[in-house]
Amino acid sequence: MSTSASPSAPQPEPRPKKARPGKPRARKPQPNRARPQTSAQAAAPAQAPAPAAAPAAPGPVPQPAVQPQPAPVAAAAAAPPPRAGRVLLAVAVATLLAGSGLALSACGGHAKPQAWQPMTAVAAQAGGPGIADLHNGFPLGAAAGLPGMPPLLSPTDVYAADRPNVLSPVVQKFPSRIYVPNTLSNTVTVIDPATYKVIDTIPVGHEPQHVVPSWDLKTLWVNNDLGNSLTPIDPATGAVGKAVDVHDPYNLYFTPDGKYAVVMASNDHALVFRDAHTMKLVKSVPSQCAGVNHADFSPDGRYFIVSCEFSGDLLKVDTAKMEVVAKQKIPIDGSMPQDVKISPDGKVWYIADMMADGVWELNGDTFAAPTLLKTGAGAHGLYVSRDSKSLYISNRGEGSVSVLDFATGKLVHKWWIPGGGSPDMGGVSADGKVLWLSGRYNAEVYAMSTTDGRLLARIPVGDGPHGLCVYPQPGRYSLGHTGVFR
């Protein structure tokens, strides 16, 4: 990989300052990006919206040069069965997996890689789906909710596939790395988590915001927001492919059926659905708010909740229809909602708010007004522990991490970064033992023990580090952001 990074022109955002040792203090909240646009600007996106339609046959569209992409997963044609039927089928699938040796280690503590066996033969013997109905060894079908979406492994835990070191066959041979996009340096820093050393610096496009695993886990997409492109990285080799033109890719998500990428086009005030493999434009949906940035999907994949940083709105989006079906304003003035994450049982949505200094708790089904739980100044990133018991909340403004217990809904710990810092976005290691976070305003990355919050390492990187990606991680497929796996 190249190490001859050559940063582009100076960035508009003020240069971050280094942390000063001493008593931690709250930092005045800053937006994630430097230039929220006016509604008039947003009304003229660079790429004209196309009518909703199935992706066209492969043609002369930009292709990532890293590796060939498989064909999109075929959507199931049948309508979903009643809820009771779906629950029973999900339980049956979980039972079948347990019997076939695919049982996932429970509640953490298992650092040794788990055995992974193809499910095809087992399913066939049980009269289950044939090979054509399987993806990565798991059955597809309408029973999971959104047609074509792999069913959940557990009806009570959407993160049941994310247990420690249970890696998909797709990623098992990938080297473990931390990929850090430096928004002001126009580079991606690559860290070896075994040594905490920087091993590479990759030049990318203008203002990289997030590094996002593709739905099929085979590619890492660097979101070059102001560069209007996605840079592909092959996580098997570290090779960098040819950038793909995509306008305003502040953040990137994937629909649970693997068909579409959803570009959070913050400046364009739009949610842009693209083919998940070719990135060909499918439909641009006006967001009706300012600063679309983060999201998470319902357990059945039929809708997702989106936060709007600059207007303080929340959106509810119908996944199949690609339509905003509900919108509400967060009930405080000046709200700046950030990361979004659903509880393991699918009942509570958590939305970090760096102006409210806490997380909003929302019922996604009813979409009633949320309630606030204070965590710390500048609440920002949300990460679920590998045993699905805890939620880590980075408080960027005060240099701390709050820990929420899902079972009680209460905060049980607050971990401080010695000397202060600006913990932002990140992820949990494959074994669940380390929480990695970027230090947005300190040009550094933090590695913290998930056992006691102890700071394990503080690693200098480029300027403005933001949505770092820990890779690989457990899970069957990626829903996007810095790693939301099911």
CSV table of C-alpha atoms in Angstrom, one decimal, residues 39-470:
chain,number,residue,atom,x,y,z
A,39,SER,CA,-32.4,25.0,1.3
A,40,ALA,CA,-31.8,26.7,-2.1
A,41,GLN,CA,-28.5,25.0,-2.5
A,42,ALA,CA,-29.9,21.7,-1.4
A,43,ALA,CA,-32.7,22.0,-4.0
A,44,ALA,CA,-30.2,21.6,-6.8
A,45,PRO,CA,-28.3,18.3,-6.3
A,46,ALA,CA,-25.6,17.6,-8.9
A,47,GLN,CA,-27.3,14.4,-10.1
A,48,ALA,CA,-30.9,14.4,-11.2
A,49,PRO,CA,-33.1,12.0,-9.3
A,50,ALA,CA,-34.2,9.0,-11.2
A,51,PRO,CA,-37.6,7.4,-10.9
A,52,ALA,CA,-37.9,4.4,-8.5
A,53,ALA,CA,-37.1,1.3,-10.4
A,54,ALA,CA,-35.2,-1.9,-10.2
A,55,PRO,CA,-31.5,-1.5,-11.0
A,56,ALA,CA,-30.7,-1.7,-14.7
A,57,ALA,CA,-28.6,-4.4,-16.2
A,58,PRO,CA,-24.9,-4.0,-15.8
A,59,GLY,CA,-23.7,-1.4,-18.2
A,60,PRO,CA,-20.9,1.2,-18.6
A,61,VAL,CA,-21.2,2.4,-15.0
A,62,PRO,CA,-18.2,2.9,-12.7
A,63,GLN,CA,-17.0,-0.3,-11.2
A,64,PRO,CA,-14.7,-0.6,-8.2
A,65,ALA,CA,-11.4,-1.9,-9.2
A,66,VAL,CA,-10.6,-3.8,-6.1
A,67,GLN,CA,-12.5,-7.0,-6.8
A,68,PRO,CA,-15.5,-8.2,-8.7
A,69,GLN,CA,-18.8,-7.9,-6.9
A,70,PRO,CA,-21.3,-10.7,-6.8
A,71,ALA,CA,-24.8,-10.3,-8.2
A,72,PRO,CA,-27.3,-8.7,-5.9
A,73,VAL,CA,-29.2,-11.1,-3.7
A,74,ALA,CA,-32.5,-12.1,-5.3
A,75,ALA,CA,-35.5,-10.8,-3.4
A,76,ALA,CA,-38.1,-13.3,-2.3
A,77,ALA,CA,-41.3,-13.0,-4.2
A,78,ALA,CA,-43.8,-14.2,-1.6
A,79,ALA,CA,-45.5,-11.9,0.8
A,80,PRO,CA,-44.5,-12.1,4.5
A,81,PRO,CA,-46.5,-14.5,6.7
A,82,PRO,CA,-48.3,-13.3,9.8
A,83,ARG,CA,-46.1,-12.2,12.7
A,84,ALA,CA,-46.7,-15.4,14.7
A,85,GLY,CA,-45.4,-17.4,11.7
A,86,ARG,CA,-42.3,-15.3,11.4
A,87,VAL,CA,-41.5,-15.7,15.1
A,88,LEU,CA,-41.9,-19.4,14.9
A,89,LEU,CA,-39.7,-19.7,11.9
A,90,ALA,CA,-37.0,-17.5,13.4
A,91,VAL,CA,-37.0,-19.8,16.5
A,92,ALA,CA,-36.8,-22.8,14.2
A,93,VAL,CA,-33.9,-21.3,12.4
A,94,ALA,CA,-32.0,-20.6,15.6
A,95,THR,CA,-32.6,-24.1,16.8
A,96,LEU,CA,-31.4,-25.5,13.5
A,97,LEU,CA,-28.3,-23.4,13.7
A,98,ALA,CA,-27.6,-24.6,17.2
A,99,GLY,CA,-27.9,-28.1,16.2
A,100,SER,CA,-25.7,-27.7,13.2
A,101,GLY,CA,-22.7,-26.4,15.1
A,102,LEU,CA,-23.4,-22.8,14.2
A,103,ALA,CA,-24.4,-22.0,17.7
A,104,LEU,CA,-22.9,-18.7,18.6
A,105,SER,CA,-21.0,-18.2,21.8
A,106,ALA,CA,-23.2,-16.7,24.4
A,107,CYS,CA,-22.5,-13.5,26.4
A,108,GLY,CA,-18.9,-13.0,25.5
A,109,GLY,CA,-15.8,-14.3,27.0
A,110,HIS,CA,-14.9,-16.5,24.1
A,111,ALA,CA,-11.8,-15.2,22.4
A,112,LYS,CA,-11.1,-18.4,20.4
A,113,PRO,CA,-12.6,-18.3,16.9
A,114,GLN,CA,-15.8,-20.3,16.6
A,115,ALA,CA,-16.3,-23.1,14.2
A,116,TRP,CA,-18.3,-22.2,11.1
A,117,GLN,CA,-20.0,-24.8,9.0
A,118,PRO,CA,-21.9,-24.4,5.8
A,119,MET,CA,-25.5,-24.8,6.5
A,120,THR,CA,-26.4,-26.1,3.0
A,121,ALA,CA,-26.3,-29.8,3.8
A,122,VAL,CA,-27.9,-29.5,7.2
A,123,ALA,CA,-30.8,-27.4,5.8
A,124,ALA,CA,-31.3,-29.9,2.9
A,125,GLN,CA,-31.4,-32.8,5.3
A,126,ALA,CA,-34.0,-31.0,7.3
A,127,GLY,CA,-36.1,-30.3,4.3
A,128,GLY,CA,-35.1,-26.6,4.4
A,129,PRO,CA,-34.1,-24.2,1.7
A,130,GLY,CA,-31.9,-25.4,-1.2
A,131,ILE,CA,-28.5,-23.9,-2.1
A,132,ALA,CA,-30.1,-21.3,-4.3
A,133,ASP,CA,-32.0,-20.0,-1.3
A,134,LEU,CA,-28.9,-19.6,0.9
A,135,HIS,CA,-26.4,-16.7,1.3
A,136,ASN,CA,-23.3,-17.2,3.3
A,137,GLY,CA,-24.8,-20.4,4.6
A,138,PHE,CA,-28.0,-18.7,5.9
A,139,PRO,CA,-31.5,-19.0,4.4
A,140,LEU,CA,-33.1,-16.1,2.6
A,141,GLY,CA,-36.8,-15.5,2.5
A,142,ALA,CA,-39.8,-13.4,3.2
A,143,ALA,CA,-40.2,-14.8,6.7
A,144,ALA,CA,-37.5,-12.4,8.0
A,145,GLY,CA,-39.6,-9.4,7.1
A,146,LEU,CA,-38.2,-7.3,4.3
A,147,PRO,CA,-38.3,-9.7,1.3
A,148,GLY,CA,-34.8,-11.0,0.6
A,149,MET,CA,-33.5,-10.2,4.0
A,150,PRO,CA,-31.7,-13.0,5.9
A,151,PRO,CA,-33.8,-13.9,8.9
A,152,LEU,CA,-32.6,-12.9,12.3
A,153,LEU,CA,-30.8,-15.6,14.3
A,154,SER,CA,-32.9,-14.7,17.4
A,155,PRO,CA,-36.3,-13.1,17.7
A,156,THR,CA,-35.1,-11.3,20.9
A,157,ASP,CA,-31.7,-10.2,19.8
A,158,VAL,CA,-30.9,-8.4,16.5
A,159,TYR,CA,-27.2,-8.7,17.3
A,160,ALA,CA,-27.2,-12.4,17.8
A,161,ALA,CA,-24.9,-12.9,14.8
A,162,ASP,CA,-22.3,-10.5,16.3
A,163,ARG,CA,-20.8,-12.7,19.1
A,164,PRO,CA,-17.1,-12.6,19.8
A,165,ASN,CA,-14.9,-13.8,16.9
A,166,VAL,CA,-17.8,-15.4,15.0
A,167,LEU,CA,-16.5,-14.3,11.7
A,168,SER,CA,-18.3,-14.9,8.4
A,169,PRO,CA,-16.3,-17.2,6.0
A,170,VAL,CA,-16.1,-14.1,3.7
A,171,VAL,CA,-13.8,-12.2,6.2
A,172,GLN,CA,-12.1,-15.0,8.2
A,173,LYS,CA,-8.8,-14.5,6.3
A,174,PHE,CA,-8.8,-10.7,6.4
A,175,PRO,CA,-6.1,-9.2,8.6
A,176,SER,CA,-7.3,-7.3,11.6
A,177,ARG,CA,-7.0,-3.6,11.1
A,178,ILE,CA,-8.3,-0.2,12.2
A,179,TYR,CA,-9.1,2.1,9.3
A,180,VAL,CA,-9.2,5.8,10.3
A,181,PRO,CA,-10.5,8.5,7.8
A,182,ASN,CA,-8.8,11.8,8.5
A,183,THR,CA,-11.2,14.5,7.3
A,184,LEU,CA,-8.6,17.3,7.2
A,185,SER,CA,-5.7,15.3,5.9
A,186,ASN,CA,-7.6,13.5,3.1
A,187,THR,CA,-6.1,10.2,4.1
A,188,VAL,CA,-6.9,6.9,5.8
A,189,THR,CA,-4.6,5.8,8.6
A,190,VAL,CA,-4.3,2.0,9.0
A,191,ILE,CA,-3.5,0.7,12.5
A,192,ASP,CA,-2.4,-2.8,13.5
A,193,PRO,CA,-4.5,-3.5,16.6
A,194,ALA,CA,-2.1,-6.1,17.9
A,195,THR,CA,0.7,-3.6,18.2
A,196,TYR,CA,-1.2,-0.3,18.3
A,197,LYS,CA,1.1,0.9,15.5
A,198,VAL,CA,0.3,2.9,12.4
A,199,ILE,CA,1.3,0.6,9.5
A,200,ASP,CA,0.1,2.6,6.5
A,201,THR,CA,-1.4,6.0,5.4
A,202,ILE,CA,-3.5,5.9,2.3
A,203,PRO,CA,-4.3,9.1,0.3
A,204,VAL,CA,-8.0,9.2,-0.6
A,205,GLY,CA,-10.5,11.9,-1.7
A,206,HIS,CA,-11.5,15.2,-0.3
A,207,GLU,CA,-12.8,15.1,3.3
A,208,PRO,CA,-13.2,11.4,4.0
A,209,GLN,CA,-15.9,11.1,6.8
A,210,HIS,CA,-16.5,7.3,7.3
A,211,VAL,CA,-15.1,3.9,6.3
A,212,VAL,CA,-18.0,1.6,5.6
A,213,PRO,CA,-18.1,-2.2,5.1
A,214,SER,CA,-20.2,-3.2,2.1
A,215,TRP,CA,-23.3,-5.3,2.6
A,216,ASP,CA,-21.5,-8.4,1.3
A,217,LEU,CA,-18.5,-7.6,3.6
A,218,LYS,CA,-16.0,-7.8,0.7
A,219,THR,CA,-15.2,-4.1,0.3
A,220,LEU,CA,-14.5,-1.1,2.5
A,221,TRP,CA,-15.9,2.1,1.1
A,222,VAL,CA,-14.2,5.4,2.1
A,223,ASN,CA,-16.8,8.2,2.0
A,224,ASN,CA,-15.1,11.2,0.4
A,225,ASP,CA,-17.7,13.6,1.2
A,226,LEU,CA,-16.6,16.8,-0.4
A,227,GLY,CA,-14.7,14.8,-3.0
A,228,ASN,CA,-18.0,13.3,-4.3
A,229,SER,CA,-16.6,9.8,-4.5
A,230,LEU,CA,-16.2,6.5,-2.8
A,231,THR,CA,-12.7,4.9,-2.6
A,232,PRO,CA,-12.8,1.1,-2.4
A,233,ILE,CA,-10.3,-0.7,-0.2
A,234,ASP,CA,-9.8,-4.5,-0.4
A,235,PRO,CA,-9.7,-5.6,3.3
A,236,ALA,CA,-8.0,-8.8,2.2
A,237,THR,CA,-4.9,-7.1,0.7
A,238,GLY,CA,-5.2,-3.5,1.6
A,239,ALA,CA,-5.2,-2.6,-2.1
A,240,VAL,CA,-6.9,0.6,-3.1
A,241,GLY,CA,-9.2,0.6,-6.1
A,242,LYS,CA,-10.4,3.2,-8.5
A,243,ALA,CA,-12.8,5.8,-6.9
A,244,VAL,CA,-16.4,5.7,-7.9
A,245,ASP,CA,-18.3,8.9,-8.5
A,246,VAL,CA,-21.0,9.4,-5.9
A,247,HIS,CA,-22.3,12.8,-5.0
A,248,ASP,CA,-22.1,14.0,-1.4
A,249,PRO,CA,-21.5,10.7,0.4
A,250,TYR,CA,-21.4,11.9,4.0
A,251,ASN,CA,-22.3,8.5,5.3
A,252,LEU,CA,-23.4,5.2,3.7
A,253,TYR,CA,-25.9,2.4,4.7
A,254,PHE,CA,-27.2,-0.7,3.0
A,255,THR,CA,-30.8,-2.1,3.0
A,256,PRO,CA,-31.0,-5.4,4.9
A,257,ASP,CA,-31.9,-7.3,1.6
A,258,GLY,CA,-28.5,-6.2,0.2
A,259,LYS,CA,-30.1,-4.6,-2.9
A,260,TYR,CA,-29.4,-0.9,-2.2
A,261,ALA,CA,-26.9,1.4,-0.8
A,262,VAL,CA,-28.4,4.4,1.0
A,263,VAL,CA,-26.2,7.6,0.7
A,264,MET,CA,-26.7,10.1,3.5
A,265,ALA,CA,-26.3,13.2,1.2
A,266,SER,CA,-26.2,15.8,3.9
A,267,ASN,CA,-25.5,18.8,1.8
A,268,ASP,CA,-27.9,17.7,-0.9
A,269,HIS,CA,-30.7,17.2,1.7
A,270,ALA,CA,-31.4,13.8,0.3
A,271,LEU,CA,-31.4,10.1,0.9
A,272,VAL,CA,-30.1,8.6,-2.2
A,273,PHE,CA,-30.8,4.9,-3.0
A,274,ARG,CA,-28.1,3.3,-5.3
A,275,ASP,CA,-27.4,-0.2,-6.5
A,276,ALA,CA,-25.4,-1.8,-3.7
A,277,HIS,CA,-22.8,-3.1,-6.1
A,278,THR,CA,-22.5,-0.7,-9.0
A,279,MET,CA,-23.5,2.4,-7.1
A,280,LYS,CA,-25.8,3.3,-10.0
A,281,LEU,CA,-28.4,5.9,-9.0
A,282,VAL,CA,-31.8,4.3,-8.4
A,283,LYS,CA,-33.8,7.0,-6.5
A,284,SER,CA,-33.1,10.3,-4.8
A,285,VAL,CA,-35.5,11.1,-1.9
A,286,PRO,CA,-35.7,14.6,-0.5
A,287,SER,CA,-35.0,14.4,3.2
A,288,GLN,CA,-37.2,17.3,4.2
A,289,CYS,CA,-34.6,18.1,6.9
A,290,ALA,CA,-31.0,19.4,7.2
A,291,GLY,CA,-28.0,17.3,7.9
A,292,VAL,CA,-29.1,13.6,7.4
A,293,ASN,CA,-26.3,11.6,8.8
A,294,HIS,CA,-27.0,8.4,10.8
A,295,ALA,CA,-29.5,5.6,10.8
A,296,ASP,CA,-30.5,2.1,12.0
A,297,PHE,CA,-33.0,-0.5,10.7
A,298,SER,CA,-36.0,-2.1,12.4
A,299,PRO,CA,-35.6,-5.9,13.2
A,300,ASP,CA,-37.8,-6.8,10.2
A,301,GLY,CA,-35.9,-4.3,8.0
A,302,ARG,CA,-39.1,-2.7,6.8
A,303,TYR,CA,-38.2,0.7,8.0
A,304,PHE,CA,-35.3,2.7,9.3
A,305,ILE,CA,-34.9,5.8,11.5
A,306,VAL,CA,-32.6,8.6,10.4
A,307,SER,CA,-31.2,11.6,12.4
A,308,CYS,CA,-30.9,15.1,10.9
A,309,GLU,CA,-28.0,16.9,12.6
A,310,PHE,CA,-28.7,20.5,11.6
A,311,SER,CA,-32.5,20.7,11.9
A,312,GLY,CA,-33.0,18.4,14.9
A,313,ASP,CA,-35.4,16.1,13.1
A,314,LEU,CA,-35.9,12.4,13.1
A,315,LEU,CA,-37.2,10.6,10.0
A,316,LYS,CA,-38.9,7.3,9.6
A,317,VAL,CA,-38.3,5.8,6.1
A,318,ASP,CA,-40.1,2.9,4.5
A,319,THR,CA,-37.3,0.7,3.1
A,320,ALA,CA,-39.2,-1.0,0.3
A,321,LYS,CA,-41.0,2.1,-0.9
A,322,MET,CA,-38.0,4.3,-0.4
A,323,GLU,CA,-40.2,7.0,1.1
A,324,VAL,CA,-40.1,9.2,4.2
A,325,VAL,CA,-43.3,8.2,5.9
A,326,ALA,CA,-43.0,10.2,9.2
A,327,LYS,CA,-41.0,13.1,10.6
A,328,GLN,CA,-40.8,14.7,14.0
A,329,LYS,CA,-38.8,17.4,15.6
A,330,ILE,CA,-36.7,16.5,18.7
A,331,PRO,CA,-38.3,18.4,21.6
A,332,ILE,CA,-35.5,20.8,22.5
A,333,ASP,CA,-34.2,23.9,20.7
A,334,GLY,CA,-30.9,23.4,18.9
A,335,SER,CA,-30.9,19.7,19.1
A,336,MET,CA,-28.1,18.0,17.0
A,337,PRO,CA,-28.9,14.3,16.8
A,338,GLN,CA,-26.0,12.0,15.8
A,339,ASP,CA,-25.6,8.2,15.9
A,340,VAL,CA,-28.7,5.9,15.9
A,341,LYS,CA,-28.8,2.4,17.4
A,342,ILE,CA,-31.6,0.0,18.2
A,343,SER,CA,-31.7,-2.1,21.4
A,344,PRO,CA,-31.2,-5.9,21.0
A,345,ASP,CA,-34.9,-6.6,21.6
A,346,GLY,CA,-35.8,-4.1,18.9
A,347,LYS,CA,-38.0,-2.1,21.3
A,348,VAL,CA,-36.0,1.0,22.0
A,349,TRP,CA,-34.1,3.3,19.6
A,350,TYR,CA,-31.3,5.3,21.0
A,351,ILE,CA,-30.3,8.6,19.3
A,352,ALA,CA,-27.2,10.4,20.6
A,353,ASP,CA,-27.6,14.2,20.8
A,354,MET,CA,-24.5,16.3,21.3
A,355,MET,CA,-26.5,19.4,22.2
A,356,ALA,CA,-28.8,17.6,24.6
A,357,ASP,CA,-25.8,15.8,26.2
A,358,GLY,CA,-27.4,12.5,26.2
A,359,VAL,CA,-29.4,9.9,24.2
A,360,TRP,CA,-33.0,10.1,23.2
A,361,GLU,CA,-35.1,6.9,23.7
A,362,LEU,CA,-37.7,6.3,21.0
A,363,ASN,CA,-40.3,3.7,20.1
A,364,GLY,CA,-39.7,3.3,16.4
A,365,ASP,CA,-43.0,1.5,15.8
A,366,THR,CA,-45.2,4.2,17.3
A,367,PHE,CA,-42.7,7.0,16.5
A,368,ALA,CA,-44.0,8.9,19.5
A,369,ALA,CA,-42.0,11.7,21.1
A,370,PRO,CA,-38.7,10.5,22.5
A,371,THR,CA,-37.5,10.9,26.1
A,372,LEU,CA,-34.0,12.0,27.1
A,373,LEU,CA,-31.4,10.2,29.1
A,374,LYS,CA,-28.4,12.4,30.1
A,375,THR,CA,-25.0,10.8,29.5
A,376,GLY,CA,-22.4,13.5,29.1
A,377,ALA,CA,-21.4,16.5,27.1
A,378,GLY,CA,-21.5,16.1,23.4
A,379,ALA,CA,-23.0,12.5,23.2
A,380,HIS,CA,-22.0,11.2,19.8
A,381,GLY,CA,-21.3,7.5,18.9
A,382,LEU,CA,-23.2,4.4,20.0
A,383,TYR,CA,-21.8,0.9,20.0
A,384,VAL,CA,-23.3,-2.4,21.3
A,385,SER,CA,-21.1,-4.9,23.2
A,386,ARG,CA,-20.5,-8.3,21.8
A,387,ASP,CA,-22.8,-9.9,24.4
A,388,SER,CA,-25.7,-7.6,23.5
A,389,LYS,CA,-25.8,-6.4,27.2
A,390,SER,CA,-24.3,-2.9,27.0
A,391,LEU,CA,-24.4,0.2,24.9
A,392,TYR,CA,-21.2,2.3,24.8
A,393,ILE,CA,-21.9,6.1,24.3
A,394,SER,CA,-19.0,8.4,23.4
A,395,ASN,CA,-19.3,11.8,25.0
A,396,ARG,CA,-17.2,13.9,22.6
A,397,GLY,CA,-17.5,17.2,24.4
A,398,GLU,CA,-16.1,16.0,27.7
A,399,GLY,CA,-13.8,13.1,26.8
A,400,SER,CA,-15.7,10.2,28.3
A,401,VAL,CA,-17.7,7.1,27.5
A,402,SER,CA,-20.9,6.2,29.3
A,403,VAL,CA,-22.1,2.6,29.6
A,404,LEU,CA,-25.8,1.8,29.5
A,405,ASP,CA,-27.2,-1.6,30.7
A,406,PHE,CA,-29.9,-2.7,28.2
A,407,ALA,CA,-31.6,-4.9,30.8
A,408,THR,CA,-32.3,-2.0,33.2
A,409,GLY,CA,-32.0,1.0,30.8
A,410,LYS,CA,-29.7,2.7,33.3
A,411,LEU,CA,-26.2,4.0,33.1
A,412,VAL,CA,-23.8,1.8,35.0
A,413,HIS,CA,-20.3,3.3,34.2
A,414,LYS,CA,-18.6,6.4,33.0
A,415,TRP,CA,-15.1,6.0,31.7
A,416,TRP,CA,-12.8,9.1,31.4
A,417,ILE,CA,-10.0,9.4,29.0
A,418,PRO,CA,-6.9,10.5,31.0
A,419,GLY,CA,-6.0,14.1,30.2
A,420,GLY,CA,-9.2,14.6,28.1
A,421,GLY,CA,-10.0,13.9,24.5
A,422,SER,CA,-12.8,14.1,21.9
A,423,PRO,CA,-14.1,10.5,21.5
A,424,ASP,CA,-16.3,10.4,18.4
A,425,MET,CA,-17.0,7.4,16.1
A,426,GLY,CA,-15.6,3.9,16.1
A,427,GLY,CA,-16.3,0.3,16.8
A,428,VAL,CA,-15.7,-2.7,19.0
A,429,SER,CA,-13.0,-5.3,18.3
A,430,ALA,CA,-13.9,-8.7,17.0
A,431,ASP,CA,-13.4,-10.3,20.4
A,432,GLY,CA,-15.3,-7.6,22.1
A,433,LYS,CA,-12.5,-6.6,24.4
A,434,VAL,CA,-11.5,-3.2,23.0
A,435,LEU,CA,-13.6,-0.1,22.1
A,436,TRP,CA,-11.9,1.9,19.4
A,437,LEU,CA,-12.8,5.6,19.0
A,438,SER,CA,-11.5,8.5,16.9
A,439,GLY,CA,-10.4,11.6,18.7
A,440,ARG,CA,-12.0,14.1,16.4
A,441,TYR,CA,-10.3,17.3,17.6
A,442,ASN,CA,-7.1,15.8,18.9
A,443,ALA,CA,-5.6,14.0,15.8
A,444,GLU,CA,-5.5,10.7,17.7
A,445,VAL,CA,-7.3,7.4,18.2
A,446,TYR,CA,-8.2,5.8,21.6
A,447,ALA,CA,-8.3,2.1,22.4
A,448,MET,CA,-10.2,1.4,25.6
A,449,SER,CA,-10.8,-1.8,27.6
A,450,THR,CA,-14.4,-2.8,27.6
A,451,THR,CA,-13.8,-4.5,30.9
A,452,ASP,CA,-13.0,-1.5,33.0
A,453,GLY,CA,-12.7,1.5,30.6
A,454,ARG,CA,-8.9,1.6,31.0
A,455,LEU,CA,-7.1,3.5,28.2
A,456,LEU,CA,-5.0,0.9,26.4
A,457,ALA,CA,-3.5,3.1,23.8
A,458,ARG,CA,-3.5,6.6,22.4
A,459,ILE,CA,-2.3,6.7,18.8
A,460,PRO,CA,-1.5,9.8,16.8
A,461,VAL,CA,-3.1,9.9,13.3
A,462,GLY,CA,-4.0,12.5,10.7
A,463,ASP,CA,-6.1,15.6,11.3
A,464,GLY,CA,-9.8,15.4,12.0
A,465,PRO,CA,-10.1,11.6,12.4
A,466,HIS,CA,-13.8,10.7,12.3
A,467,GLY,CA,-15.8,7.5,11.4
A,468,LEU,CA,-13.1,4.8,11.9
A,469,CYS,CA,-13.8,1.2,11.1
A,470,VAL,CA,-12.7,-1.8,13.0
